[in-house]
CSV table of C-alpha atoms in Angstrom, one decimal:
chain,number,residue,atom,x,y,z
A,1,UNK,CA,117.0,64.1,175.2
A,2,UNK,CA,120.0,65.1,172.8
A,3,UNK,CA,121.4,67.4,169.7
A,4,UNK,CA,124.3,67.9,168.0
A,5,UNK,CA,124.6,71.6,168.3
A,6,UNK,CA,127.3,73.2,167.0
A,7,UNK,CA,128.9,75.8,169.1
A,8,UNK,CA,131.8,78.3,170.3
A,9,UNK,CA,132.1,80.3,173.5
A,10,UNK,CA,134.7,83.7,172.8
A,11,UNK,CA,135.6,84.8,176.4
A,12,UNK,CA,138.1,87.1,177.7
A,13,UNK,CA,140.0,87.9,180.6
A,14,UNK,CA,138.4,91.0,182.0
A,15,UNK,CA,135.1,93.4,180.6
A,16,UNK,CA,136.3,96.1,177.8
A,17,UNK,CA,138.4,93.4,176.2
A,18,UNK,CA,136.7,93.6,173.1
A,19,UNK,CA,134.1,90.7,173.8
A,20,UNK,CA,131.0,92.2,172.2
A,21,UNK,CA,132.9,93.4,169.3
A,22,UNK,CA,134.3,90.6,168.2
A,23,UNK,CA,130.6,89.0,168.7
A,24,UNK,CA,128.8,91.0,166.4
A,25,UNK,CA,131.5,91.0,163.8
A,26,UNK,CA,131.5,87.6,163.8
A,27,UNK,CA,127.3,87.2,163.6
A,28,UNK,CA,127.5,89.4,160.7
A,29,UNK,CA,130.5,87.5,159.3
A,30,UNK,CA,128.9,84.1,159.6
A,31,UNK,CA,125.7,85.7,158.6
A,32,UNK,CA,127.2,86.9,155.1
A,33,UNK,CA,128.6,83.2,154.6
A,34,UNK,CA,124.6,82.5,154.1
A,35,UNK,CA,124.9,80.6,157.9
A,36,UNK,CA,122.0,81.1,160.3
A,37,UNK,CA,123.5,80.9,163.8
A,38,UNK,CA,122.4,81.5,167.7
A,39,UNK,CA,123.8,84.1,170.2
A,40,UNK,CA,123.5,83.4,173.7
A,41,UNK,CA,124.4,85.3,176.2
A,42,UNK,CA,126.4,84.4,179.4
A,43,UNK,CA,125.2,86.0,183.0
A,44,UNK,CA,122.1,88.5,183.6
A,45,UNK,CA,122.8,91.2,181.0
A,46,UNK,CA,120.4,92.6,178.4
A,47,UNK,CA,122.0,95.0,176.5
A,48,UNK,CA,124.8,92.3,174.9
A,49,UNK,CA,121.4,90.2,173.2
A,50,UNK,CA,119.8,93.2,172.3
A,51,UNK,CA,122.8,93.6,170.1
A,52,UNK,CA,122.9,90.0,169.2
A,53,UNK,CA,119.4,90.1,167.8
A,54,UNK,CA,119.5,93.4,166.1
A,55,UNK,CA,122.7,92.5,164.1
A,56,UNK,CA,120.3,89.5,162.6
A,57,UNK,CA,117.5,89.8,164.5
A,58,UNK,CA,119.0,86.0,165.9
A,59,UNK,CA,117.9,83.7,168.3
A,60,UNK,CA,119.6,83.2,171.1
A,61,UNK,CA,119.2,83.5,175.3
A,62,UNK,CA,120.9,83.9,178.3
A,63,UNK,CA,122.8,81.2,180.2
A,64,UNK,CA,123.2,82.1,183.5
A,65,UNK,CA,123.5,79.3,186.4
A,66,UNK,CA,123.1,81.3,189.3
A,67,UNK,CA,119.5,81.7,187.9
A,68,UNK,CA,118.9,78.4,186.0
A,69,UNK,CA,120.4,74.3,187.2
A,70,UNK,CA,123.0,73.2,184.5
A,71,UNK,CA,120.4,71.1,183.0
A,72,UNK,CA,117.9,73.6,182.5
A,73,UNK,CA,121.1,76.2,180.5
A,74,UNK,CA,122.2,73.3,178.2
A,75,UNK,CA,117.7,73.3,177.2
A,76,UNK,CA,117.5,76.6,177.2
A,77,UNK,CA,120.5,76.6,174.9
A,78,UNK,CA,119.0,74.2,172.0
A,79,UNK,CA,116.0,76.2,172.6
A,80,UNK,CA,116.8,78.9,171.1
A,81,UNK,CA,119.2,77.7,168.5
A,82,UNK,CA,116.4,75.6,167.7
A,83,UNK,CA,117.0,75.5,163.5
A,84,UNK,CA,120.6,77.6,163.3
A,85,UNK,CA,123.1,76.1,162.2
A,86,UNK,CA,125.8,77.0,165.0
A,87,UNK,CA,125.3,79.0,168.6
A,88,UNK,CA,127.6,81.9,169.6
A,89,UNK,CA,128.3,82.4,173.2
A,90,UNK,CA,129.5,85.9,175.0
A,91,UNK,CA,130.9,85.7,178.7
A,92,UNK,CA,130.3,87.4,180.8
A,93,UNK,CA,132.6,89.8,182.4
A,94,UNK,CA,136.1,88.1,182.9
A,95,UNK,CA,136.2,84.3,182.1
A,96,UNK,CA,136.7,83.3,185.7
A,97,UNK,CA,134.5,85.6,187.4
A,98,UNK,CA,131.5,84.1,189.1
A,99,UNK,CA,129.7,84.5,192.0
A,100,UNK,CA,130.8,87.7,194.5
A,101,UNK,CA,134.4,87.8,192.4
A,102,UNK,CA,134.9,84.9,194.2
A,103,UNK,CA,134.2,82.1,193.2
A,104,UNK,CA,133.9,80.6,189.7
A,105,UNK,CA,130.1,79.0,190.1
A,106,UNK,CA,128.0,81.3,187.3
A,107,UNK,CA,130.7,82.2,185.5
A,108,UNK,CA,131.7,81.8,181.3
A,109,UNK,CA,133.7,79.1,183.1
A,110,UNK,CA,131.2,77.5,184.7
A,111,UNK,CA,128.4,77.4,181.5
A,112,UNK,CA,131.4,76.2,179.4
A,113,UNK,CA,131.7,73.7,181.1
A,114,UNK,CA,128.1,72.8,181.8
A,115,UNK,CA,127.5,73.1,178.3
A,116,UNK,CA,131.0,71.6,177.3
A,117,UNK,CA,131.5,74.3,174.7
A,118,UNK,CA,135.0,75.4,173.0
A,119,UNK,CA,136.4,78.4,174.3
A,120,UNK,CA,137.9,81.0,172.5
A,121,UNK,CA,139.6,83.3,174.2
A,122,UNK,CA,140.0,86.8,173.5
A,123,UNK,CA,143.1,88.7,174.7
A,124,UNK,CA,143.8,92.3,174.4
A,125,UNK,CA,146.8,92.9,172.0
A,126,UNK,CA,147.4,96.2,173.1
A,127,UNK,CA,150.6,97.7,174.7
A,128,UNK,CA,152.0,93.9,175.4
A,129,UNK,CA,153.6,91.0,173.9
A,130,UNK,CA,155.3,88.1,175.2
A,131,UNK,CA,153.3,89.3,178.5
A,132,UNK,CA,150.0,87.5,177.0
A,133,UNK,CA,152.2,84.2,177.1
A,134,UNK,CA,152.2,84.7,180.9
A,135,UNK,CA,148.6,85.6,180.8
A,136,UNK,CA,147.0,83.0,179.0
A,137,UNK,CA,149.7,80.3,180.4
A,138,UNK,CA,147.7,81.4,183.9
A,139,UNK,CA,143.9,81.2,182.2
A,140,UNK,CA,145.2,77.4,180.5
A,141,UNK,CA,145.7,76.4,183.4
A,142,UNK,CA,143.9,78.1,187.1
A,143,UNK,CA,141.1,75.1,186.1
A,144,UNK,CA,142.0,71.7,184.7
A,145,UNK,CA,140.2,71.9,182.1
A,146,UNK,CA,139.9,74.8,180.9
A,147,UNK,CA,138.4,74.8,177.8
A,148,UNK,CA,139.7,77.8,176.0
A,149,UNK,CA,140.6,76.0,172.6
A,150,UNK,CA,142.2,78.3,170.6
A,151,UNK,CA,142.6,82.3,171.4
A,152,UNK,CA,142.0,84.9,168.9
A,153,UNK,CA,143.3,88.6,169.2
A,154,UNK,CA,141.9,92.3,169.9
A,155,UNK,CA,143.3,95.4,169.0
A,156,UNK,CA,146.7,93.8,167.7
A,157,UNK,CA,148.0,95.8,164.0
A,158,UNK,CA,149.8,92.7,161.2
A,159,UNK,CA,152.8,93.8,161.6
A,160,UNK,CA,151.9,92.6,165.2
A,161,UNK,CA,150.3,89.8,165.0
A,162,UNK,CA,152.9,87.3,163.5
A,163,UNK,CA,155.5,87.2,166.4
A,164,UNK,CA,152.7,87.4,168.7
A,165,UNK,CA,150.6,83.7,166.7
A,166,UNK,CA,153.8,82.7,166.8
A,167,UNK,CA,155.1,83.1,171.0
A,168,UNK,CA,151.6,81.8,171.8
A,169,UNK,CA,152.5,78.9,169.6
A,170,UNK,CA,155.4,77.9,171.1
A,171,UNK,CA,155.1,78.7,174.9
A,172,UNK,CA,151.8,78.0,175.6
A,173,UNK,CA,150.9,75.4,172.3
A,174,UNK,CA,147.2,76.7,171.7
A,175,UNK,CA,146.2,77.6,167.7
A,176,UNK,CA,145.3,81.8,167.5
A,177,UNK,CA,143.3,81.8,164.6
A,178,UNK,CA,143.5,85.5,163.8
A,179,UNK,CA,143.2,89.0,165.2
A,180,UNK,CA,140.9,92.2,165.4
A,181,UNK,CA,142.5,95.5,164.6
A,182,UNK,CA,141.7,98.6,166.4
A,183,UNK,CA,138.8,100.3,164.7
A,184,UNK,CA,137.9,103.3,166.6
A,185,UNK,CA,135.3,103.9,164.0
A,186,UNK,CA,133.5,100.7,165.1
A,187,UNK,CA,133.3,101.3,168.8
A,188,UNK,CA,130.4,100.8,170.7
A,189,UNK,CA,129.4,103.0,173.4
A,190,UNK,CA,128.9,102.7,177.0
A,191,UNK,CA,126.6,104.8,180.1
A,192,UNK,CA,126.5,103.4,183.7
A,193,UNK,CA,124.7,100.2,182.2
A,194,UNK,CA,127.3,98.9,180.1
A,195,UNK,CA,127.1,100.0,176.1
A,196,UNK,CA,124.5,101.8,174.9
A,197,UNK,CA,121.5,100.1,173.2
A,198,UNK,CA,121.9,99.2,170.1
A,199,UNK,CA,119.1,101.1,168.7
A,200,UNK,CA,121.1,104.0,170.2
A,201,UNK,CA,124.2,103.5,167.8
A,202,UNK,CA,124.7,106.1,165.0
A,203,UNK,CA,125.7,103.9,162.1
A,204,UNK,CA,125.6,100.1,163.5
A,205,UNK,CA,124.9,98.6,160.2
A,206,UNK,CA,127.8,100.0,158.1
A,207,UNK,CA,130.2,99.4,162.3
A,208,UNK,CA,129.1,95.8,161.4
A,209,UNK,CA,129.5,95.8,157.6
A,210,UNK,CA,133.5,97.2,158.5
A,211,UNK,CA,134.4,94.6,161.6
A,212,UNK,CA,132.4,91.4,159.4
A,213,UNK,CA,134.5,92.2,156.6
A,214,UNK,CA,137.6,92.8,158.4
A,215,UNK,CA,136.8,89.4,160.7
A,216,UNK,CA,136.8,87.8,157.5
A,217,UNK,CA,140.4,88.6,156.0
A,218,UNK,CA,141.6,88.4,159.7
A,219,UNK,CA,140.6,85.6,161.3
A,220,UNK,CA,140.6,82.0,160.1
A,221,UNK,CA,137.0,81.5,160.3
A,222,UNK,CA,136.9,77.8,159.2
A,223,UNK,CA,138.8,76.3,161.5
A,224,UNK,CA,136.3,78.8,164.2
A,225,UNK,CA,134.4,76.5,162.4
A,226,UNK,CA,135.5,73.5,162.5
A,227,UNK,CA,136.0,74.1,166.7
A,228,UNK,CA,132.6,74.8,167.2
A,229,UNK,CA,131.7,71.3,165.4
A,230,UNK,CA,133.8,69.5,167.6
A,231,UNK,CA,131.8,69.9,170.7
A,232,UNK,CA,130.1,67.1,171.6
A,233,UNK,CA,126.1,66.7,171.3
A,234,UNK,CA,123.8,68.8,174.4
A,235,UNK,CA,122.4,66.9,176.8
A,236,UNK,CA,119.7,67.4,178.5
A,237,UNK,CA,116.0,66.4,180.6
A,238,UNK,CA,112.8,67.8,178.9
A,239,UNK,CA,110.3,69.3,181.4
A,240,UNK,CA,107.3,69.4,180.1
A,241,UNK,CA,105.3,72.6,179.9
A,242,UNK,CA,101.5,72.9,179.4
A,243,UNK,CA,99.9,75.8,178.4
A,244,UNK,CA,96.9,76.7,181.0
A,245,UNK,CA,94.5,78.0,178.4
A,246,UNK,CA,95.5,78.1,174.4
A,247,UNK,CA,92.7,81.3,174.0
A,248,UNK,CA,95.2,83.6,175.8
A,249,UNK,CA,95.0,85.8,178.3
A,250,UNK,CA,97.1,88.4,176.6
A,251,UNK,CA,99.5,90.3,178.4
A,252,UNK,CA,100.3,93.8,177.1
A,253,UNK,CA,103.9,94.2,176.9
A,254,UNK,CA,105.7,97.5,177.0
A,255,UNK,CA,108.1,97.1,174.1
A,256,UNK,CA,110.1,101.2,172.8
A,257,UNK,CA,113.4,103.2,173.6
A,258,UNK,CA,112.0,103.7,177.3
A,259,UNK,CA,111.4,100.0,177.5
A,260,UNK,CA,113.7,97.2,176.2
A,261,UNK,CA,115.5,95.0,178.6
A,262,UNK,CA,113.3,92.0,178.9
A,263,UNK,CA,114.8,88.1,178.8
A,264,UNK,CA,113.8,86.5,176.3
A,265,UNK,CA,114.0,83.6,178.5
A,266,UNK,CA,111.0,85.4,180.5
A,267,UNK,CA,108.4,86.8,177.1
A,268,UNK,CA,109.0,82.0,175.9
A,269,UNK,CA,107.8,80.8,179.4
A,270,UNK,CA,104.7,83.4,179.6
A,271,UNK,CA,103.6,81.9,176.0
A,272,UNK,CA,104.2,78.6,176.9
A,273,UNK,CA,101.7,78.8,179.2
A,274,UNK,CA,99.2,81.1,177.3
A,275,UNK,CA,99.8,84.0,177.4
A,276,UNK,CA,99.4,86.7,174.6
A,277,UNK,CA,102.3,89.2,173.8
A,278,UNK,CA,100.7,92.7,172.4
A,279,UNK,CA,103.3,95.1,173.1
A,280,UNK,CA,102.8,98.3,173.3
A,281,UNK,CA,104.6,102.4,173.5
A,282,UNK,CA,104.3,104.4,176.9
A,283,UNK,CA,106.6,106.7,174.7
A,284,UNK,CA,103.6,106.7,172.1
A,285,UNK,CA,100.6,105.0,172.4
A,286,UNK,CA,97.6,107.0,173.4
A,287,UNK,CA,96.3,103.7,175.9
A,288,UNK,CA,96.6,100.4,176.6
A,289,UNK,CA,95.8,97.6,173.9
A,290,UNK,CA,92.9,95.4,174.9
A,291,UNK,CA,94.8,93.3,177.8
A,292,UNK,CA,94.2,90.6,180.6
A,293,UNK,CA,98.4,91.7,182.4
A,294,UNK,CA,100.7,94.6,181.7
A,295,UNK,CA,103.8,94.0,181.9
A,296,UNK,CA,106.6,97.4,182.3
A,297,UNK,CA,110.2,95.7,182.0
A,298,UNK,CA,113.4,97.5,182.8
A,299,UNK,CA,115.3,100.6,180.1
A,300,UNK,CA,116.1,103.9,180.4
A,301,UNK,CA,112.6,105.9,180.7
A,302,UNK,CA,115.3,108.2,182.8
A,303,UNK,CA,116.1,109.7,179.2
A,304,UNK,CA,112.6,109.9,178.5
A,305,UNK,CA,111.1,111.8,181.1
A,306,UNK,CA,109.4,114.6,179.4
A,307,UNK,CA,108.3,112.5,177.1
A,308,UNK,CA,106.7,109.9,179.2
A,309,UNK,CA,105.4,112.5,181.4
A,310,UNK,CA,104.2,114.3,178.8
A,311,UNK,CA,102.0,111.1,177.4
A,312,UNK,CA,99.4,112.1,180.1
A,313,UNK,CA,96.9,109.9,178.7
A,314,UNK,CA,99.0,106.7,178.3
A,315,UNK,CA,99.9,107.4,182.4
A,316,UNK,CA,96.3,108.1,183.5
A,317,UNK,CA,95.2,105.0,180.8
A,318,UNK,CA,97.9,102.9,183.1
A,319,UNK,CA,97.2,104.4,186.5
A,320,UNK,CA,93.8,103.3,186.7
A,321,UNK,CA,93.4,100.2,184.7
A,322,UNK,CA,96.5,99.6,187.7
A,323,UNK,CA,94.2,100.8,190.1
A,324,UNK,CA,91.3,99.1,189.1
A,325,UNK,CA,93.0,95.7,189.6
A,326,UNK,CA,95.4,94.7,186.6
A,327,UNK,CA,98.0,92.5,186.8
A,328,UNK,CA,100.6,94.3,186.9
A,329,UNK,CA,103.8,93.5,186.8
A,330,UNK,CA,107.1,96.4,187.1
A,331,UNK,CA,110.4,95.7,187.3
A,332,UNK,CA,113.1,98.6,187.1
A,333,UNK,CA,112.7,100.8,184.6
A,334,UNK,CA,108.8,99.8,184.6
A,335,UNK,CA,109.2,100.4,188.8
A,336,UNK,CA,110.4,103.8,188.3
A,337,UNK,CA,108.1,104.6,185.4
A,338,UNK,CA,105.0,103.8,188.3
A,339,UNK,CA,105.8,106.2,190.7
A,340,UNK,CA,104.5,109.9,191.8
A,341,UNK,CA,107.5,112.0,189.9
A,342,UNK,CA,110.4,111.3,188.4
A,343,UNK,CA,114.1,112.8,188.1
A,344,UNK,CA,115.5,112.3,184.7
A,345,UNK,CA,118.5,114.1,182.5
A,346,UNK,CA,116.2,117.0,181.6
A,347,UNK,CA,113.8,117.3,185.1
A,348,UNK,CA,111.9,116.8,187.4
A,349,UNK,CA,107.9,115.0,186.0
A,350,UNK,CA,104.9,113.9,186.7
A,351,UNK,CA,104.8,110.2,185.9
A,352,UNK,CA,101.5,107.5,186.4
A,353,UNK,CA,101.4,107.5,190.4
A,354,UNK,CA,100.7,104.5,191.8
A,355,UNK,CA,104.1,104.3,193.7
A,356,UNK,CA,103.9,106.6,196.7
A,357,UNK,CA,107.3,109.7,196.3
A,358,UNK,CA,109.2,110.1,193.6
A,359,UNK,CA,113.0,108.3,191.6
A,360,UNK,CA,116.2,110.1,190.7
A,361,UNK,CA,119.5,108.7,189.8
A,362,UNK,CA,122.0,108.4,192.6
A,363,UNK,CA,125.2,108.8,190.3
A,364,UNK,CA,126.2,106.1,192.4
A,365,UNK,CA,125.7,102.5,192.0
A,366,UNK,CA,123.2,101.6,194.8
A,367,UNK,CA,122.6,97.5,194.2
A,368,UNK,CA,124.3,95.3,192.0
A,369,UNK,CA,124.1,91.6,191.4
A,370,UNK,CA,122.6,88.2,191.9
A,371,UNK,CA,119.8,88.2,194.8
A,372,UNK,CA,117.5,85.7,196.0
A,373,UNK,CA,113.6,86.8,196.7
A,374,UNK,CA,111.8,85.8,199.6
A,375,UNK,CA,107.5,86.4,200.0
A,376,UNK,CA,106.7,88.1,203.2
A,377,UNK,CA,103.5,87.3,202.1
A,378,UNK,CA,101.0,86.6,199.8
A,379,UNK,CA,101.1,88.7,196.3
A,380,UNK,CA,100.5,88.7,193.0
A,381,UNK,CA,103.2,85.8,191.9
A,382,UNK,CA,103.5,83.6,194.8
A,383,UNK,CA,102.6,82.8,198.9
A,384,UNK,CA,104.5,84.0,201.4
A,385,UNK,CA,107.8,81.8,201.8
A,386,UNK,CA,108.5,81.4,198.6
A,387,UNK,CA,111.9,81.5,196.6
A,388,UNK,CA,112.9,83.0,193.3
A,389,UNK,CA,116.4,84.4,192.6
A,390,UNK,CA,116.9,87.7,190.6
A,391,UNK,CA,119.3,90.4,189.4
A,392,UNK,CA,119.8,94.2,190.0
A,393,UNK,CA,121.9,96.6,188.6
A,394,UNK,CA,121.0,100.4,188.4
A,395,UNK,CA,122.1,104.2,190.3
A,396,UNK,CA,118.6,104.7,191.1
A,397,UNK,CA,117.2,104.9,194.4
A,398,UNK,CA,113.5,105.3,195.1
A,399,UNK,CA,111.6,107.0,198.1
A,400,UNK,CA,109.9,103.9,198.1
A,401,UNK,CA,111.4,100.8,197.4
A,402,UNK,CA,108.9,98.4,199.4
A,403,UNK,CA,108.4,96.0,201.7
A,404,UNK,CA,106.6,93.0,200.7
A,405,UNK,CA,110.2,90.9,199.4
A,406,UNK,CA,113.6,90.1,201.6
A,407,UNK,CA,116.5,90.2,199.3
A,408,UNK,CA,119.5,88.1,200.4
A,409,UNK,CA,122.9,88.4,198.4
A,410,UNK,CA,124.4,84.5,198.2
A,411,UNK,CA,127.6,84.9,198.9
A,412,UNK,CA,127.9,87.3,201.7
A,413,UNK,CA,124.2,86.4,203.3
A,414,UNK,CA,123.4,90.6,203.3
A,415,UNK,CA,119.8,91.3,203.6
A,416,UNK,CA,116.8,94.0,202.9
A,417,UNK,CA,114.1,95.1,202.4
A,418,UNK,CA,112.1,95.7,199.1
A,419,UNK,CA,109.1,95.3,196.1
A,420,UNK,CA,105.6,96.5,196.4
A,421,UNK,CA,103.4,93.1,195.8
A,422,UNK,CA,99.6,93.5,196.4
A,423,UNK,CA,96.7,90.9,194.8
A,424,UNK,CA,97.3,92.4,191.6
A,425,UNK,CA,101.1,94.2,191.8
A,426,UNK,CA,104.7,93.2,192.0
A,427,UNK,CA,106.3,96.5,191.6
A,428,UNK,CA,110.5,96.5,192.4
A,429,UNK,CA,113.9,97.5,191.0
A,430,UNK,CA,115.1,93.8,191.0
A,431,UNK,CA,114.6,91.7,187.5
A,432,UNK,CA,113.0,88.1,187.5
A,433,UNK,CA,114.4,85.4,185.4
A,434,UNK,CA,111.0,83.4,185.5
A,435,UNK,CA,112.6,80.3,184.3
A,436,UNK,CA,114.5,80.0,187.6
A,437,UNK,CA,111.3,79.4,189.4
A,438,UNK,CA,108.4,78.6,186.3
A,439,UNK,CA,105.5,78.7,189.7
A,440,UNK,CA,106.0,82.7,189.4
A,441,UNK,CA,105.5,82.9,185.5
A,442,UNK,CA,102.6,80.3,185.7
A,443,UNK,CA,100.5,82.2,188.5
A,444,UNK,CA,101.0,85.5,187.1
A,445,UNK,CA,98.9,83.5,183.7
A,446,UNK,CA,96.7,82.3,186.3
A,447,UNK,CA,96.2,85.4,188.0
A,448,UNK,CA,95.3,87.6,184.7
A,449,UNK,CA,92.6,84.8,183.9
A,450,UNK,CA,91.2,85.2,187.0
A,451,UNK,CA,92.3,82.6,188.8
A,452,UNK,CA,93.7,83.1,192.2
């Protein structure tokens, strides 16, 4: 398959350089011009895509080359940008930072190379001048080709910009498309899992309006669009996904402020396999909707422990349904919710109670990064010995992490046991990415249909 898709990837030398702020402002600026951009995130992050979709309801996906092959990533990019005039990709961490911190595999650079996407490097100009040229030369020469074709300066003043633009052009031979001045009123706050979610940002639309208006004045958007249109056509092999049934089954997906971390590709794949998705709120609804399966995603349930606990009717309904054999997939925050109790920001409270013991914030990062999961026994999603690539990022720990899968780090080989998995339940800290092994999603849909 082939498709011509204008596209550009915004990357940076490190995390915290302002990629998300610039990307969100750029998306809004494109919308203000009457365009319909798609927005894709390199890597496994959930929160940045929430900002992308909150800005414009942008279509998009995660592009992660640990989870999938390069051809699959190209297909996902083309699929996610269907009906859009341009795709804006946001990098992850530093441009070359990949698996284990010691390779460029699964880095933003790897995604740019695999998708042949032109790169604009966002450089933080605060507290520096000519040294930016040395930094940029290192990025241009570290890998050949680097795919970096332009620069955008962040936290740069109008007075500073002409000097830096001239120096970078002369020293590095690369255009500077513009700059974003320091706008503290538009800052996006952070917490332990990264940025706060889009729903929690006060006056988000006002912040985005300011960012877009500023970028329109300080960035050569025509030059950026010209760069995006210079990208060659995307090529990929079409993978056929045949719905196993077109009239169901119904999958209840928890969706509210406490449970908001979902890979859109997971939901799209489940739908492509025939599942009908119905959203509900463990915070405010009194019972599950009529359904054949349950998906409890990640998020921030620890911020709403009291409210979740006080919704006794929902807790009891979920517990009864799971014990009666409702096929249930619960990851990270959803796994926490299934414990007997959770200690969150507002105290320790009873939860659903199907996972023994409690869970609590340890105050430090417990697990972080990519893993490969191997099943120790047959279960809801797969047979013994089958594998899927996944990701963990959590400060919480549990009295009962489970022992039904073996997790292994891709670079160090370090491993541990995790996850509660039975014929009807999969619950644990790891976040699964179903396109990494579509058979896991296929089996989940079959089990919702009552097929072994």
